[in-house]
Amino acid sequence: MTKAKILILGSNATQIELRGGGTATIGQYLNETTVPALALIDAGYELVLATPDGTKPHIDAVSDTVGHFGGDQAAYDRAKAFFAEDPAMNAVRTLRSVIDAGLDGFAGVFVPGGHAPAVDLMQDPDAGAILRHFHAAAKPTALLCHGPVVTAAALADAPAFRAALIEGEDAKAKTLARDWIYAGYRMTVFSASEEKIAEEQLLKGELPFDMPKALRIAGGTVLVSTTDFASHVVVDRELITGQNPASDHALAKALIDALDRALAQA
C-alpha cells in the first residue's frame, strides 16, 4: 500500500523557438524526470504522469548521459529502464482527464525540467488549473530547472503573458501577471548565466525570453546560486523549486520531506 498519489506534469514539446528565427530540438531531462520520480517511489508514493495531449514526454538527447547521474552507471541504467518500461512512466494521462477525475486524491505535484515545459506547460490552461488547485490546498508543489516557469500557467491569460515576454513588452507582461498566486514567493529557476552556456553549447541560438526575468516580472523573488550548475533548492510555503539538473536529488528530498510532514499532520 502506498502513502499517497503524486501527480507529475510532463511536457509534449520537442521544439523551442529561437530569437531571430529557427528552432532547437528539446525535451524533458532524463535525470530531472527520473531521479525525483524514483525517490518518490522508494519513499512509498504512487505516481501518475500526465501531459497536455496524453502522450509520453520526449527525453532531450543531451540529458541521456551517465554524466547527469554523477557518473553512476547503475543509477543511469536504472533511470533508463524505469522511463522505458515502468507503468508509472507509460500509463500517461491527459491533464484534462486528471482534472475531470478530481485532484483531491493527490498529495502533491511535480514538474520536471528541460526546456520543454517552457513551451507548452507554461501556457497550458489545464496546467494552470492544476497549479491553482494545489496552491489553494497548500499541497507540496515542486518544479525543477526550467520547470518553475510553468507557474506562469496559473495566470488568467498565460499565453498572452508568454507572448509579451517574447516581444519584450515587459510592462504588458507585468500587467498580465496581476493577481498571480505566487507573487511574493521566493523561488529559483535555471539562471541566466547557466542559460547562456546552454544557448552557446547546446541550443546554438538564443531563447525567446529570459526565465529568471519572466518570474521576476510575474512577481516572484528569484534567488539563484552564484555558482553555475551547483545544486540549489528554494522552499517557500508549498512551493519547492530547484535551479538546475544538479538539483535533482535535493529537490526530491525537499519534496518528500514536505509530503511526509503533510501526511503526519493529516
PDB file of C-alpha atoms in Angstrom:
ATOM      1  CA  MET A   1       0.000   0.000   0.000  1.00  0.00           C
ATOM      2  CA  THR A   2       1.364   3.412  -0.986  1.00  0.00           C
ATOM      3  CA  LYS A   3       1.346   6.516   1.178  1.00  0.00           C
ATOM      4  CA  ALA A   4      -0.388   8.743  -1.382  1.00  0.00           C
ATOM      5  CA  LYS A   5      -0.543   9.659  -5.069  1.00  0.00           C
ATOM      6  CA  ILE A   6       1.704  12.300  -6.628  1.00  0.00           C
ATOM      7  CA  LEU A   7       0.902  13.956  -9.938  1.00  0.00           C
ATOM      8  CA  ILE A   8       3.754  14.554 -12.391  1.00  0.00           C
ATOM      9  CA  LEU A   9       3.159  17.109 -15.127  1.00  0.00           C
ATOM     10  CA  GLY A  10       5.090  16.200 -18.261  1.00  0.00           C
ATOM     11  CA  SER A  11       5.645  18.153 -21.453  1.00  0.00           C
ATOM     12  CA  ASN A  12       4.941  17.154 -25.046  1.00  0.00           C
ATOM     13  CA  ALA A  13       7.133  19.867 -26.586  1.00  0.00           C
ATOM     14  CA  THR A  14      10.025  18.826 -28.821  1.00  0.00           C
ATOM     15  CA  GLN A  15      10.976  22.206 -30.343  1.00  0.00           C
ATOM     16  CA  ILE A  16      11.511  25.674 -28.902  1.00  0.00           C
ATOM     17  CA  GLU A  17      11.586  28.872 -30.938  1.00  0.00           C
ATOM     18  CA  LEU A  18      14.843  30.847 -31.060  1.00  0.00           C
ATOM     19  CA  ARG A  19      15.266  34.601 -31.158  1.00  0.00           C
ATOM     20  CA  GLY A  20      15.731  35.726 -34.751  1.00  0.00           C
ATOM     21  CA  GLY A  21      14.122  32.639 -36.244  1.00  0.00           C
ATOM     22  CA  GLY A  22      14.523  28.891 -36.279  1.00  0.00           C
ATOM     23  CA  THR A  23      14.041  26.335 -33.549  1.00  0.00           C
ATOM     24  CA  ALA A  24      16.044  23.987 -31.359  1.00  0.00           C
ATOM     25  CA  THR A  25      15.190  20.378 -30.534  1.00  0.00           C
ATOM     26  CA  ILE A  26      14.398  19.987 -26.846  1.00  0.00           C
ATOM     27  CA  GLY A  27      12.555  17.776 -24.370  1.00  0.00           C
ATOM     28  CA  GLN A  28      12.496  16.839 -20.707  1.00  0.00           C
ATOM     29  CA  TYR A  29      15.744  15.943 -18.968  1.00  0.00           C
ATOM     30  CA  LEU A  30      16.111  12.281 -18.084  1.00  0.00           C
ATOM     31  CA  ASN A  31      17.615  12.787 -14.639  1.00  0.00           C
ATOM     32  CA  GLU A  32      15.218  15.607 -13.760  1.00  0.00           C
ATOM     33  CA  THR A  33      12.301  13.308 -14.550  1.00  0.00           C
ATOM     34  CA  THR A  34      13.521  10.028 -13.116  1.00  0.00           C
ATOM     35  CA  VAL A  35      15.607  10.942 -10.066  1.00  0.00           C
ATOM     36  CA  PRO A  36      12.707  12.597  -8.206  1.00  0.00           C
ATOM     37  CA  ALA A  37      10.243  10.021  -9.560  1.00  0.00           C
ATOM     38  CA  LEU A  38      12.291   7.068  -8.337  1.00  0.00           C
ATOM     39  CA  ALA A  39      12.929   8.780  -4.992  1.00  0.00           C
ATOM     40  CA  LEU A  40       9.175   9.234  -4.558  1.00  0.00           C
ATOM     41  CA  ILE A  41       8.529   5.570  -5.338  1.00  0.00           C
ATOM     42  CA  ASP A  42      11.316   4.487  -2.985  1.00  0.00           C
ATOM     43  CA  ALA A  43       9.699   6.642  -0.291  1.00  0.00           C
ATOM     44  CA  GLY A  44       6.372   4.860  -0.739  1.00  0.00           C
ATOM     45  CA  TYR A  45       4.465   7.172  -3.071  1.00  0.00           C
ATOM     46  CA  GLU A  46       2.470   6.286  -6.188  1.00  0.00           C
ATOM     47  CA  LEU A  47       2.967   8.315  -9.367  1.00  0.00           C
ATOM     48  CA  VAL A  48       0.568   9.472 -12.060  1.00  0.00           C
ATOM     49  CA  LEU A  49       2.144  11.052 -15.151  1.00  0.00           C
ATOM     50  CA  ALA A  50       0.017  13.419 -17.227  1.00  0.00           C
ATOM     51  CA  THR A  51       0.800  15.559 -20.270  1.00  0.00           C
ATOM     52  CA  PRO A  52      -1.221  18.025 -22.362  1.00  0.00           C
ATOM     53  CA  ASP A  53      -2.025  15.513 -25.117  1.00  0.00           C
ATOM     54  CA  GLY A  54      -1.693  12.300 -23.110  1.00  0.00           C
ATOM     55  CA  THR A  55       1.384  11.014 -24.922  1.00  0.00           C
ATOM     56  CA  LYS A  56       4.688  10.225 -23.240  1.00  0.00           C
ATOM     57  CA  PRO A  57       7.180  13.086 -22.846  1.00  0.00           C
ATOM     58  CA  HIS A  58      10.209  13.197 -25.132  1.00  0.00           C
ATOM     59  CA  ILE A  59      13.593  12.965 -23.400  1.00  0.00           C
ATOM     60  CA  ASP A  60      16.139  15.552 -24.506  1.00  0.00           C
ATOM     61  CA  ALA A  61      19.045  13.640 -26.061  1.00  0.00           C
ATOM     62  CA  VAL A  62      21.637  15.863 -24.385  1.00  0.00           C
ATOM     63  CA  SER A  63      20.374  14.683 -20.992  1.00  0.00           C
ATOM     64  CA  ASP A  64      20.614  10.994 -21.856  1.00  0.00           C
ATOM     65  CA  THR A  65      24.102  10.506 -20.419  1.00  0.00           C
ATOM     66  CA  VAL A  66      25.635   8.959 -17.335  1.00  0.00           C
ATOM     67  CA  GLY A  67      27.190  12.353 -16.609  1.00  0.00           C
ATOM     68  CA  HIS A  68      23.822  13.666 -15.464  1.00  0.00           C
ATOM     69  CA  PHE A  69      23.791  10.870 -12.896  1.00  0.00           C
ATOM     70  CA  GLY A  70      27.123  11.811 -11.372  1.00  0.00           C
ATOM     71  CA  GLY A  71      28.896   9.159 -13.436  1.00  0.00           C
ATOM     72  CA  ASP A  72      26.947   6.414 -11.636  1.00  0.00           C
ATOM     73  CA  GLN A  73      26.339   3.800 -14.334  1.00  0.00           C
ATOM     74  CA  ALA A  74      23.928   1.776 -12.186  1.00  0.00           C
ATOM     75  CA  ALA A  75      21.816   4.862 -11.451  1.00  0.00           C
ATOM     76  CA  TYR A  76      21.771   5.797 -15.130  1.00  0.00           C
ATOM     77  CA  ASP A  77      20.795   2.259 -16.176  1.00  0.00           C
ATOM     78  CA  ARG A  78      18.031   2.166 -13.573  1.00  0.00           C
ATOM     79  CA  ALA A  79      16.690   5.510 -14.749  1.00  0.00           C
ATOM     80  CA  LYS A  80      16.732   4.463 -18.411  1.00  0.00           C
ATOM     81  CA  ALA A  81      14.916   1.209 -17.666  1.00  0.00           C
ATOM     82  CA  PHE A  82      12.411   2.965 -15.402  1.00  0.00           C
ATOM     83  CA  PHE A  83      11.476   5.559 -18.011  1.00  0.00           C
ATOM     84  CA  ALA A  84      11.299   2.982 -20.801  1.00  0.00           C
ATOM     85  CA  GLU A  85       9.437   0.207 -19.016  1.00  0.00           C
ATOM     86  CA  ASP A  86       7.779   1.194 -15.745  1.00  0.00           C
ATOM     87  CA  PRO A  87       3.984   1.624 -15.843  1.00  0.00           C
ATOM     88  CA  ALA A  88       4.366   4.888 -13.919  1.00  0.00           C
ATOM     89  CA  MET A  89       6.098   6.399 -16.964  1.00  0.00           C
ATOM     90  CA  ASN A  90       3.948   4.728 -19.610  1.00  0.00           C
ATOM     91  CA  ALA A  91       0.351   4.864 -18.363  1.00  0.00           C
ATOM     92  CA  VAL A  92       0.213   8.528 -19.389  1.00  0.00           C
ATOM     93  CA  ARG A  93      -2.996  10.520 -18.980  1.00  0.00           C
ATOM     94  CA  THR A  94      -4.071  13.903 -20.287  1.00  0.00           C
ATOM     95  CA  LEU A  95      -4.038  16.849 -17.916  1.00  0.00           C
ATOM     96  CA  ARG A  96      -7.736  17.320 -18.605  1.00  0.00           C
ATOM     97  CA  SER A  97      -8.630  13.732 -17.717  1.00  0.00           C
ATOM     98  CA  VAL A  98      -6.823  14.090 -14.392  1.00  0.00           C
ATOM     99  CA  ILE A  99      -8.731  17.281 -13.624  1.00  0.00           C
ATOM    100  CA  ASP A 100     -12.043  15.704 -14.616  1.00  0.00           C
ATOM    101  CA  ALA A 101     -11.393  12.704 -12.366  1.00  0.00           C
ATOM    102  CA  GLY A 102     -10.635  15.011  -9.431  1.00  0.00           C
ATOM    103  CA  LEU A 103      -7.430  16.396  -7.957  1.00  0.00           C
ATOM    104  CA  ASP A 104      -8.260  15.941  -4.274  1.00  0.00           C
ATOM    105  CA  GLY A 105      -6.747  12.462  -4.231  1.00  0.00           C
ATOM    106  CA  PHE A 106      -3.238  13.771  -4.976  1.00  0.00           C
ATOM    107  CA  ALA A 107      -0.914  14.750  -2.137  1.00  0.00           C
ATOM    108  CA  GLY A 108       1.447  16.816  -4.295  1.00  0.00           C
ATOM    109  CA  VAL A 109       2.528  17.762  -7.795  1.00  0.00           C
ATOM    110  CA  PHE A 110       5.932  17.731  -9.524  1.00  0.00           C
ATOM    111  CA  VAL A 111       7.086  19.341 -12.780  1.00  0.00           C
ATOM    112  CA  PRO A 112      10.429  18.132 -14.243  1.00  0.00           C
ATOM    113  CA  GLY A 113      12.662  20.395 -16.286  1.00  0.00           C
ATOM    114  CA  GLY A 114      14.418  20.525 -19.584  1.00  0.00           C
ATOM    115  CA  HIS A 115      13.429  23.346 -21.927  1.00  0.00           C
ATOM    116  CA  ALA A 116      10.201  21.629 -22.971  1.00  0.00           C
ATOM    117  CA  PRO A 117       7.915  22.900 -20.160  1.00  0.00           C
ATOM    118  CA  ALA A 118       8.740  26.490 -21.173  1.00  0.00           C
ATOM    119  CA  VAL A 119       6.977  25.814 -24.485  1.00  0.00           C
ATOM    120  CA  ASP A 120       3.702  24.091 -23.686  1.00  0.00           C
ATOM    121  CA  LEU A 121       3.086  23.691 -19.950  1.00  0.00           C
ATOM    122  CA  MET A 122       3.778  27.325 -19.026  1.00  0.00           C
ATOM    123  CA  GLN A 123       0.837  28.432 -21.184  1.00  0.00           C
ATOM    124  CA  ASP A 124      -1.443  25.411 -20.791  1.00  0.00           C
ATOM    125  CA  PRO A 125      -4.798  26.229 -19.147  1.00  0.00           C
ATOM    126  CA  ASP A 126      -5.119  22.759 -17.631  1.00  0.00           C
ATOM    127  CA  ALA A 127      -1.656  23.028 -16.088  1.00  0.00           C
ATOM    128  CA  GLY A 128      -2.764  26.354 -14.672  1.00  0.00           C
ATOM    129  CA  ALA A 129      -5.922  24.864 -13.199  1.00  0.00           C
ATOM    130  CA  ILE A 130      -3.874  22.097 -11.583  1.00  0.00           C
ATOM    131  CA  LEU A 131      -1.394  24.528 -10.033  1.00  0.00           C
ATOM    132  CA  ARG A 132      -4.187  26.737  -8.713  1.00  0.00           C
ATOM    133  CA  HIS A 133      -5.760  23.690  -7.066  1.00  0.00           C
ATOM    134  CA  PHE A 134      -2.565  22.665  -5.287  1.00  0.00           C
ATOM    135  CA  HIS A 135      -1.874  26.258  -4.250  1.00  0.00           C
ATOM    136  CA  ALA A 136      -5.350  26.672  -2.773  1.00  0.00           C
ATOM    137  CA  ALA A 137      -4.942  23.382  -0.895  1.00  0.00           C
ATOM    138  CA  ALA A 138      -1.386  24.314   0.224  1.00  0.00           C
ATOM    139  CA  LYS A 139      -0.129  20.963  -1.070  1.00  0.00           C
ATOM    140  CA  PRO A 140       3.556  20.482  -1.975  1.00  0.00           C
ATOM    141  CA  THR A 141       4.269  21.834  -5.468  1.00  0.00           C
ATOM    142  CA  ALA A 142       7.764  21.053  -6.791  1.00  0.00           C
ATOM    143  CA  LEU A 143       9.300  22.304 -10.040  1.00  0.00           C
ATOM    144  CA  LEU A 144      12.831  21.703 -11.318  1.00  0.00           C
ATOM    145  CA  CYS A 145      15.243  23.628 -13.579  1.00  0.00           C
ATOM    146  CA  HIS A 146      13.062  25.217 -16.313  1.00  0.00           C
ATOM    147  CA  GLY A 147      10.004  23.709 -14.622  1.00  0.00           C
ATOM    148  CA  PRO A 148       9.449  26.747 -12.359  1.00  0.00           C
ATOM    149  CA  VAL A 149       8.371  28.875 -15.344  1.00  0.00           C
ATOM    150  CA  VAL A 150       5.304  26.610 -15.517  1.00  0.00           C
ATOM    151  CA  THR A 151       3.980  28.580 -12.533  1.00  0.00           C
ATOM    152  CA  ALA A 152       3.067  31.222 -15.140  1.00  0.00           C
ATOM    153  CA  ALA A 153       0.329  28.846 -16.321  1.00  0.00           C
ATOM    154  CA  ALA A 154      -1.631  29.861 -13.226  1.00  0.00           C
ATOM    155  CA  LEU A 155      -2.163  33.337 -14.717  1.00  0.00           C
ATOM    156  CA  ALA A 156      -5.538  34.278 -16.176  1.00  0.00           C
ATOM    157  CA  ASP A 157      -4.014  34.604 -19.670  1.00  0.00           C
ATOM    158  CA  ALA A 158      -0.743  32.700 -19.669  1.00  0.00           C
ATOM    159  CA  PRO A 159      -0.397  32.581 -23.496  1.00  0.00           C
ATOM    160  CA  ALA A 160      -0.602  36.386 -23.656  1.00  0.00           C
ATOM    161  CA  PHE A 161       1.964  36.661 -20.849  1.00  0.00           C
ATOM    162  CA  ARG A 162       4.371  34.394 -22.713  1.00  0.00           C
ATOM    163  CA  ALA A 163       3.816  36.305 -25.957  1.00  0.00           C
ATOM    164  CA  ALA A 164       4.551  39.599 -24.184  1.00  0.00           C
ATOM    165  CA  LEU A 165       7.810  38.156 -22.846  1.00  0.00           C
ATOM    166  CA  ILE A 166       8.837  37.123 -26.352  1.00  0.00           C
ATOM    167  CA  GLU A 167       8.014  40.572 -27.745  1.00  0.00           C
ATOM    168  CA  GLY A 168       9.961  42.273 -24.953  1.00  0.00           C
ATOM    169  CA  GLU A 169       6.823  44.009 -23.713  1.00  0.00           C
ATOM    170  CA  ASP A 170       7.728  43.890 -20.031  1.00  0.00           C
ATOM    171  CA  ALA A 171       5.105  46.387 -18.899  1.00  0.00           C
ATOM    172  CA  LYS A 172       2.358  44.436 -20.650  1.00  0.00           C
ATOM    173  CA  ALA A 173       3.636  41.170 -19.163  1.00  0.00           C
ATOM    174  CA  LYS A 174       3.635  42.718 -15.695  1.00  0.00           C
ATOM    175  CA  THR A 175       0.052  43.885 -16.154  1.00  0.00           C
ATOM    176  CA  LEU A 176      -0.980  40.419 -17.325  1.00  0.00           C
ATOM    177  CA  ALA A 177       0.655  38.960 -14.205  1.00  0.00           C
ATOM    178  CA  ARG A 178      -1.511  40.889 -11.768  1.00  0.00           C
ATOM    179  CA  ASP A 179      -3.038  38.642  -9.086  1.00  0.00           C
ATOM    180  CA  TRP A 180      -0.512  35.854  -9.736  1.00  0.00           C
ATOM    181  CA  ILE A 181      -0.921  33.290  -6.981  1.00  0.00           C
ATOM    182  CA  TYR A 182       2.851  33.023  -6.446  1.00  0.00           C
ATOM    183  CA  ALA A 183       3.554  36.765  -6.235  1.00  0.00           C
ATOM    184  CA  GLY A 184       5.992  37.401  -3.403  1.00  0.00           C
ATOM    185  CA  TYR A 185       7.139  33.776  -3.208  1.00  0.00           C
ATOM    186  CA  ARG A 186      10.842  33.032  -3.059  1.00  0.00           C
ATOM    187  CA  MET A 187      11.817  30.673  -5.882  1.00  0.00           C
ATOM    188  CA  THR A 188      14.647  29.634  -8.169  1.00  0.00           C
ATOM    189  CA  VAL A 189      14.970  28.618 -11.816  1.00  0.00           C
ATOM    190  CA  PHE A 190      17.700  27.888 -14.372  1.00  0.00           C
ATOM    191  CA  SER A 191      19.861  31.013 -14.180  1.00  0.00           C
ATOM    192  CA  ALA A 192      20.687  33.470 -16.954  1.00  0.00           C
ATOM    193  CA  SER A 193      24.382  32.581 -16.780  1.00  0.00           C
ATOM    194  CA  GLU A 194      23.601  28.864 -16.979  1.00  0.00           C
ATOM    195  CA  GLU A 195      21.257  29.529 -19.894  1.00  0.00           C
ATOM    196  CA  LYS A 196      23.947  31.411 -21.800  1.00  0.00           C
ATOM    197  CA  ILE A 197      26.129  28.298 -21.662  1.00  0.00           C
ATOM    198  CA  ALA A 198      23.218  26.120 -22.800  1.00  0.00           C
ATOM    199  CA  GLU A 199      22.423  28.513 -25.654  1.00  0.00           C
ATOM    200  CA  GLU A 200      26.003  28.530 -26.876  1.00  0.00           C
ATOM    201  CA  GLN A 201      26.830  24.855 -26.445  1.00  0.00           C
ATOM    202  CA  LEU A 202      23.510  23.053 -26.887  1.00  0.00           C
ATOM    203  CA  LEU A 203      20.809  25.183 -28.490  1.00  0.00           C
ATOM    204  CA  LYS A 204      23.076  27.120 -30.878  1.00  0.00           C
ATOM    205  CA  GLY A 205      20.845  30.144 -30.532  1.00  0.00           C
ATOM    206  CA  GLU A 206      19.132  32.471 -28.055  1.00  0.00           C
ATOM    207  CA  LEU A 207      15.901  31.563 -26.321  1.00  0.00           C
ATOM    208  CA  PRO A 208      12.928  33.850 -26.930  1.00  0.00           C
ATOM    209  CA  PHE A 209      12.839  35.098 -23.316  1.00  0.00           C
ATOM    210  CA  ASP A 210      14.803  35.003 -20.061  1.00  0.00           C
ATOM    211  CA  MET A 211      13.472  32.543 -17.461  1.00  0.00           C
ATOM    212  CA  PRO A 212      14.503  34.335 -14.235  1.00  0.00           C
ATOM    213  CA  LYS A 213      13.322  37.674 -15.652  1.00  0.00           C
ATOM    214  CA  ALA A 214       9.957  36.135 -16.562  1.00  0.00           C
ATOM    215  CA  LEU A 215       9.379  35.030 -12.972  1.00  0.00           C
ATOM    216  CA  ARG A 216      10.532  38.383 -11.589  1.00  0.00           C
ATOM    217  CA  ILE A 217       8.143  40.225 -13.925  1.00  0.00           C
ATOM    218  CA  ALA A 218       5.356  37.975 -12.693  1.00  0.00           C
ATOM    219  CA  GLY A 219       6.146  38.957  -9.101  1.00  0.00           C
ATOM    220  CA  GLY A 220       8.428  36.208  -7.847  1.00  0.00           C
ATOM    221  CA  THR A 221      11.508  36.757  -5.698  1.00  0.00           C
ATOM    222  CA  VAL A 222      14.033  34.795  -7.761  1.00  0.00           C
ATOM    223  CA  LEU A 223      17.137  33.512  -5.981  1.00  0.00           C
ATOM    224  CA  VAL A 224      19.871  31.801  -7.991  1.00  0.00           C
ATOM    225  CA  SER A 225      23.169  30.314  -6.903  1.00  0.00           C
ATOM    226  CA  THR A 226      26.287  32.321  -7.693  1.00  0.00           C
ATOM    227  CA  THR A 227      27.906  29.052  -8.794  1.00  0.00           C
ATOM    228  CA  ASP A 228      26.626  27.767 -12.136  1.00  0.00           C
ATOM    229  CA  PHE A 229      25.277  24.206 -12.116  1.00  0.00           C
ATOM    230  CA  ALA A 230      25.599  23.814  -8.339  1.00  0.00           C
ATOM    231  CA  SER A 231      22.660  22.206  -6.554  1.00  0.00           C
ATOM    232  CA  HIS A 232      20.275  24.866  -5.246  1.00  0.00           C
ATOM    233  CA  VAL A 233      16.753  24.434  -3.884  1.00  0.00           C
ATOM    234  CA  VAL A 234      14.395  27.092  -2.516  1.00  0.00           C
ATOM    235  CA  VAL A 235      11.358  26.266  -0.375  1.00  0.00           C
ATOM    236  CA  ASP A 236       8.666  28.861   0.329  1.00  0.00           C
ATOM    237  CA  ARG A 237       5.356  27.674   1.726  1.00  0.00           C
ATOM    238  CA  GLU A 238       4.053  24.910  -0.557  1.00  0.00           C
ATOM    239  CA  LEU A 239       6.391  25.868  -3.417  1.00  0.00           C
ATOM    240  CA  ILE A 240       9.624  23.881  -3.858  1.00  0.00           C
ATOM    241  CA  THR A 241      11.909  24.899  -6.713  1.00  0.00           C
ATOM    242  CA  GLY A 242      15.263  23.568  -7.918  1.00  0.00           C
ATOM    243  CA  GLN A 243      17.613  25.591 -10.099  1.00  0.00           C
ATOM    244  CA  ASN A 244      19.279  23.123 -12.460  1.00  0.00           C
ATOM    245  CA  PRO A 245      19.879  19.452 -13.316  1.00  0.00           C
ATOM    246  CA  ALA A 246      22.269  19.086 -10.376  1.00  0.00           C
ATOM    247  CA  SER A 247      19.407  19.968  -8.011  1.00  0.00           C
ATOM    248  CA  ASP A 248      17.519  16.725  -8.765  1.00  0.00           C
ATOM    249  CA  HIS A 249      18.364  14.837  -5.553  1.00  0.00           C
ATOM    250  CA  ALA A 250      17.987  17.862  -3.277  1.00  0.00           C
ATOM    251  CA  LEU A 251      14.628  18.775  -4.764  1.00  0.00           C
ATOM    252  CA  ALA A 252      13.422  15.174  -4.387  1.00  0.00           C
ATOM    253  CA  LYS A 253      14.412  15.198  -0.712  1.00  0.00           C
ATOM    254  CA  ALA A 254      12.696  18.530  -0.080  1.00  0.00           C
ATOM    255  CA  LEU A 255       9.524  17.306  -1.775  1.00  0.00           C
ATOM    256  CA  ILE A 256       9.454  14.013   0.114  1.00  0.00           C
ATOM    257  CA  ASP A 257      10.096  15.803   3.415  1.00  0.00           C
ATOM    258  CA  ALA A 258       7.182  18.155   2.705  1.00  0.00           C
ATOM    259  CA  LEU A 259       4.883  15.297   1.721  1.00  0.00           C
ATOM    260  CA  ASP A 260       5.800  13.273   4.789  1.00  0.00           C
ATOM    261  CA  ARG A 261       5.168  16.263   7.063  1.00  0.00           C
ATOM    262  CA  ALA A 262       1.786  16.887   5.457  1.00  0.00           C
ATOM    263  CA  LEU A 263       0.801  13.229   5.923  1.00  0.00           C
ATOM    264  CA  ALA A 264       1.905  13.291   9.556  1.00  0.00           C
ATOM    265  CA  GLN A 265      -0.286  16.346  10.197  1.00  0.00           C
ATOM    266  CA  ALA A 266      -3.328  14.954   8.390  1.00  0.00           C
TER     267      ALA A 266
END
